[in-house]
Coordinates of C-alpha atoms in Angstrom, one line a residue:
X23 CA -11.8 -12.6 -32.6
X24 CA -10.4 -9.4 -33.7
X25 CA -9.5 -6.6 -30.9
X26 CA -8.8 -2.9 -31.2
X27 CA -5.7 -1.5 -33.1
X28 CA -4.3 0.0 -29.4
X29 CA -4.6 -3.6 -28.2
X30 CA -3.4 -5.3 -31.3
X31 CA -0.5 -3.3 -30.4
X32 CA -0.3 -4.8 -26.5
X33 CA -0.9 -8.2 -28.0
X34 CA 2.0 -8.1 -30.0
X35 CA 4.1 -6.6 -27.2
X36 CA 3.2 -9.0 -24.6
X37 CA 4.1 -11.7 -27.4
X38 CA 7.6 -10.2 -27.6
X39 CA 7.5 -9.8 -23.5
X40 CA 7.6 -13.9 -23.4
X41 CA 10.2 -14.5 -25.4
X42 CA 12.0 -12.2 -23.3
X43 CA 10.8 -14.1 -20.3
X44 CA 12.2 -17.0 -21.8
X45 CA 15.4 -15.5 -22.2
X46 CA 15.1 -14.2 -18.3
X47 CA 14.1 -17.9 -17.4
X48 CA 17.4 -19.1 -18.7
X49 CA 19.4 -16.4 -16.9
X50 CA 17.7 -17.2 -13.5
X51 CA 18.1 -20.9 -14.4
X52 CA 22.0 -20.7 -15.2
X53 CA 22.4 -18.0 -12.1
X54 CA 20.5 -20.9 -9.6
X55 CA 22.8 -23.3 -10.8
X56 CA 25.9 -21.1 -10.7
X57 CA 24.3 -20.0 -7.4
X58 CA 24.1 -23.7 -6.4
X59 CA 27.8 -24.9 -7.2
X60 CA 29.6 -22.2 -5.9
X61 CA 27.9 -22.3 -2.7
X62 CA 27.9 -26.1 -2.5
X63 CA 31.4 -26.8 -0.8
X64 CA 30.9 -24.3 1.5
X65 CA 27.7 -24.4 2.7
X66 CA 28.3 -26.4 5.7
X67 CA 30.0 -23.4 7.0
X68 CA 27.1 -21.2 7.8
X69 CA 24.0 -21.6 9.2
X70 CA 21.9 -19.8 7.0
X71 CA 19.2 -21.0 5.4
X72 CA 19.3 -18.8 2.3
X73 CA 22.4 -20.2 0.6
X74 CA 20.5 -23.8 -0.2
X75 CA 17.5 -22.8 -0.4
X76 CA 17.9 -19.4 -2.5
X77 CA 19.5 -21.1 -5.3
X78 CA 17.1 -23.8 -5.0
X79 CA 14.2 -21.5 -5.9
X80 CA 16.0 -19.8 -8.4
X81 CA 16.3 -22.8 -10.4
X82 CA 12.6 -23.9 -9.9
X83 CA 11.2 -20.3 -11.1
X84 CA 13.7 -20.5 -13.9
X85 CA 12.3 -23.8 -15.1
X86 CA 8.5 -22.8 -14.4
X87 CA 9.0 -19.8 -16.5
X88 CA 9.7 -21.4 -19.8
X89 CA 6.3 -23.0 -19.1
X90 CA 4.7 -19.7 -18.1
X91 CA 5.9 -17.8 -21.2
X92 CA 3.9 -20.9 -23.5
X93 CA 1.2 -19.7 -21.9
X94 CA 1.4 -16.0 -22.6
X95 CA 2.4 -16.8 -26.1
X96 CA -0.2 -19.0 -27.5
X97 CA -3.0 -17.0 -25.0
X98 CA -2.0 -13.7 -26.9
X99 CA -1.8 -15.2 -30.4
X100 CA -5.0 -16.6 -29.7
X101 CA -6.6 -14.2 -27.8
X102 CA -7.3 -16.8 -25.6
X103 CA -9.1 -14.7 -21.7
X104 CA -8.5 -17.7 -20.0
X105 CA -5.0 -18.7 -20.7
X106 CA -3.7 -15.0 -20.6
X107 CA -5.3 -14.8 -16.8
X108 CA -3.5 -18.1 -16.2
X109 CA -0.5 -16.0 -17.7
X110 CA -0.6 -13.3 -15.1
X111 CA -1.5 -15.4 -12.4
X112 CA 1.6 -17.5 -12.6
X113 CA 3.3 -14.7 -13.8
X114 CA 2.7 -12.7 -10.1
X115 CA 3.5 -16.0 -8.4
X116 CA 6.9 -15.8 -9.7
X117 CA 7.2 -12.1 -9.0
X118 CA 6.6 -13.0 -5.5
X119 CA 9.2 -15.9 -5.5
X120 CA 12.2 -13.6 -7.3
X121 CA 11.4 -10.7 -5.1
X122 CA 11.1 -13.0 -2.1
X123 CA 15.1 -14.1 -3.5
X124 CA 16.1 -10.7 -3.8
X125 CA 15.2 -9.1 -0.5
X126 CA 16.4 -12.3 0.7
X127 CA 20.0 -11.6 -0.5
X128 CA 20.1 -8.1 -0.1
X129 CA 19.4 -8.9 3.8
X130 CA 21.9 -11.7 3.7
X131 CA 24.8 -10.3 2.5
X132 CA 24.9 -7.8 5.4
X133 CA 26.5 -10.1 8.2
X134 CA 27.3 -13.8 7.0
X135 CA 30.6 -13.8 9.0
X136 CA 29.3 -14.2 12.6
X137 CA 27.9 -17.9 11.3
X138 CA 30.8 -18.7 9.6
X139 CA 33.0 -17.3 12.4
X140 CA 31.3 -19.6 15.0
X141 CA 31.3 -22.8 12.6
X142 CA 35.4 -22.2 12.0
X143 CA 36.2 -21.8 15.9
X144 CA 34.3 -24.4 16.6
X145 CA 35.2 -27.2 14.2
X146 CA 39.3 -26.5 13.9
X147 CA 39.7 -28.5 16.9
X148 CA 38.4 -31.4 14.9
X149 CA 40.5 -31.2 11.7
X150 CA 42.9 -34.1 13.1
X151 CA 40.1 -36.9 13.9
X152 CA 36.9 -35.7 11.7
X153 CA 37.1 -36.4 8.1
X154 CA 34.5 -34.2 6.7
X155 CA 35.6 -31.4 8.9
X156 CA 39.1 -32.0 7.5
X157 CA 37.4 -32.1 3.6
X158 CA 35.6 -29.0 4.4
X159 CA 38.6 -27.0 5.6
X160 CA 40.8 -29.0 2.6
X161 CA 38.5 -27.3 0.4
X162 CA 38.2 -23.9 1.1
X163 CA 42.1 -23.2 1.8
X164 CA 42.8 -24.9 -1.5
X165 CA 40.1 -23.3 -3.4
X166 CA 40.1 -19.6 -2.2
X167 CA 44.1 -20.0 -1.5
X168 CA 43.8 -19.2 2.3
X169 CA 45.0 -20.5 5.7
X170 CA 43.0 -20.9 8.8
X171 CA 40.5 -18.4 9.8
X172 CA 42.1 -15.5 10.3
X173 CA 45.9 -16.3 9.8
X174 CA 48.1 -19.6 9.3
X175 CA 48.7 -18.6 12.9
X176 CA 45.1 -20.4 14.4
X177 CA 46.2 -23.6 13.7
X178 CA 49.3 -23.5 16.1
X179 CA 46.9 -21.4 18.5
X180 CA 44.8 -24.9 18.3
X181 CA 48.5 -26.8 18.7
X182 CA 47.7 -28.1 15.1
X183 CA 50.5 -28.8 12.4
X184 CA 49.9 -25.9 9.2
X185 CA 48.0 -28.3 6.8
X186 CA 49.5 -29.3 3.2
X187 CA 46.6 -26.9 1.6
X188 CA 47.3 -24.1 3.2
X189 CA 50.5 -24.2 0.3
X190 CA 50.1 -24.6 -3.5
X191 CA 52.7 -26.5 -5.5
X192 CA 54.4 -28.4 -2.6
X193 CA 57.1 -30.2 -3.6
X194 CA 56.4 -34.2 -3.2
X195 CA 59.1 -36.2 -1.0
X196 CA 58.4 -40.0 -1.0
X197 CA 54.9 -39.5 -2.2
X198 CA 53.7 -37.5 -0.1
X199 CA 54.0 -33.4 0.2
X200 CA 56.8 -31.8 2.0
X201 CA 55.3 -29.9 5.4
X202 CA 53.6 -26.7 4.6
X203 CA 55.2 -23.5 6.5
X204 CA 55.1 -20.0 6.2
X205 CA 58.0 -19.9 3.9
X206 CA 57.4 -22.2 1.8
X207 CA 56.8 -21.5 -2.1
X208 CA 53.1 -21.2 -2.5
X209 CA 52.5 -20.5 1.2
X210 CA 48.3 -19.0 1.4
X211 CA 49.5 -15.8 3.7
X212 CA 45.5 -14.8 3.8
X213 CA 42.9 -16.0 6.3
X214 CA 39.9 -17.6 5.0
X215 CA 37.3 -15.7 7.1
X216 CA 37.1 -13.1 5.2
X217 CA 37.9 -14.7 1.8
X218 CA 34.3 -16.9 2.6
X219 CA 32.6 -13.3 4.0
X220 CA 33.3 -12.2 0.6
X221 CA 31.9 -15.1 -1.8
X222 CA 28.8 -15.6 0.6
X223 CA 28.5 -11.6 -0.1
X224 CA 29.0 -12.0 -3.7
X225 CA 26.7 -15.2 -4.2
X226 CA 23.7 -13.4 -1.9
X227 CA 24.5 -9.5 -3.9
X228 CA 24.2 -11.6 -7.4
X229 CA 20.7 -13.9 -6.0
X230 CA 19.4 -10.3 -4.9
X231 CA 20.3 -8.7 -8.0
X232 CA 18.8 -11.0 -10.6
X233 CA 15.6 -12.4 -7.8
X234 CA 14.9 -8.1 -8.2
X235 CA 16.1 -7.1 -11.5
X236 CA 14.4 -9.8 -13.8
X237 CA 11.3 -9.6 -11.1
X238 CA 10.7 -5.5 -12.1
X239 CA 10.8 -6.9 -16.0
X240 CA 8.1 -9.4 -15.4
X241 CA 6.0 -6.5 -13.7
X242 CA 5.6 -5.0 -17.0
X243 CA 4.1 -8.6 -18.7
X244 CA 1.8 -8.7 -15.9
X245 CA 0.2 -5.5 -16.8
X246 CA 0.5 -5.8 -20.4
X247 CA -1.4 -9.3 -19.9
X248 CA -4.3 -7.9 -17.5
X249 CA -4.8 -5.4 -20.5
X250 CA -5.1 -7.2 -23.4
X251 CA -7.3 -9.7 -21.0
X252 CA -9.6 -6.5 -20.3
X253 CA -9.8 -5.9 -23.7
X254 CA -10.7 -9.6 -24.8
X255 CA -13.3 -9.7 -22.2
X256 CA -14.9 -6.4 -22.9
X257 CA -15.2 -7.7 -26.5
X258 CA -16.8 -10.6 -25.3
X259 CA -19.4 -9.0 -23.6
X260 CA -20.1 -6.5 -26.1
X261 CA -20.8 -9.7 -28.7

């Protein structure tokens, strides 16, 4: 069934729209997973919610909109009223989800340091005699090169030895490393609270971002969908 030349003209856009949205579902895709990993070995530090679950659903809406953009392609070839509804209806579900994200992290990134601050002070104690506490702290002094919470100085506050990774390239003495100090070659000066602060900041500013950004791009399908469904259904009833 053949549609007006101004429609023809929002057919053919909303055709280009969903190749874009497959485009977009790759980015939120790849950004979930990003999300995911970099939040991962860390995420036992905080109590918040919004670092597992906001990746999560970023990776679920990325993979639901390759599936949503078939639909908006072959309903607007076609000129199919039924699948381009079925378009905009999933399409506005997603809306909801990535705006859901992106409030989500714009709220989140405001104060992740009192959780983290309490997890730290209250788990240090156990670095000695708990292996995944131990892992944990392992982790995030070797990966974001720091020492302690705020200072190499906590752990002899706690009557704790300065562990190996608070120092990069330690010498080995009879396999094992020589003891980590403050001047040794490599030594992390930096506390880790505020190095975590900052990627929890960065992970929820770049969730909010994309959650809002790509969500304000898939505002426009929607509307370009409910128009060329008008127009197919007016047709319809004018047969």
């Amino acid at each position: 069934m053949a549609i007006g030349g101004g429609m023809s003209c929002v057919k053919y856009l909303l055709f280009c729209f969903n190749l874009l949205f497959a485009i977009t579902g790759l980015i939120i895709l790849i950004v979930g997973i990003k999300a995911e990993i970099n939040s991962s070995p860390y995420i036992d530090l905080t109590d918040e919610n919004f670092y597992t679950s906001g990746p999560i659903v970023l990776i679920i809406v990325g993979v639901i909109v390759f599936i949503v953009a078939f639909f908006g392609c072959c309903g607007a070839v076609k000129e199919n009223h039924c699948m381009i509804v079925t378009f905009s209806v999933f399409l506005l579900m997603i809306f909801a989800a990535e705006i859901a994200v992106g409030v989500a992290g714009y709220m989140k990134h405001t104060d992740p340091e009192t959780s983290i601050l309490k997890h730290l002070n209250s788990t240090i104690d156990q670095y000695p005699t708990n292996k995944d506490v131990a892992k944990t702290f392992d982790i995030v002094q070797t990966d974001l090169q720091c020492c302690g919470i705020y200072s190499a100085d906590d752990w002899a506050a706690h009557k704790l030895a300065i562990p190996p990774t608070c120092c990069s390239g330690q010498e080995i003495t009879d396999g094992l490393p020589a003891a980590c100090t403050k001047t040794s070659l490599g030594f992390h000066g930096e506390g880790c609270l505020k190095k975590l602060v900052t990627h929890f900041k960065d992970i929820a500013y770049v969730l909010g971002g994309v959650g809002i950004g790509i969500a304000l791009v898939q505002l426009l399908g929607v509307i370009f969908a409910c128009c060329l469904a008008r127009s197919i259904r007016s047709q319809y009833e004018t047969v």
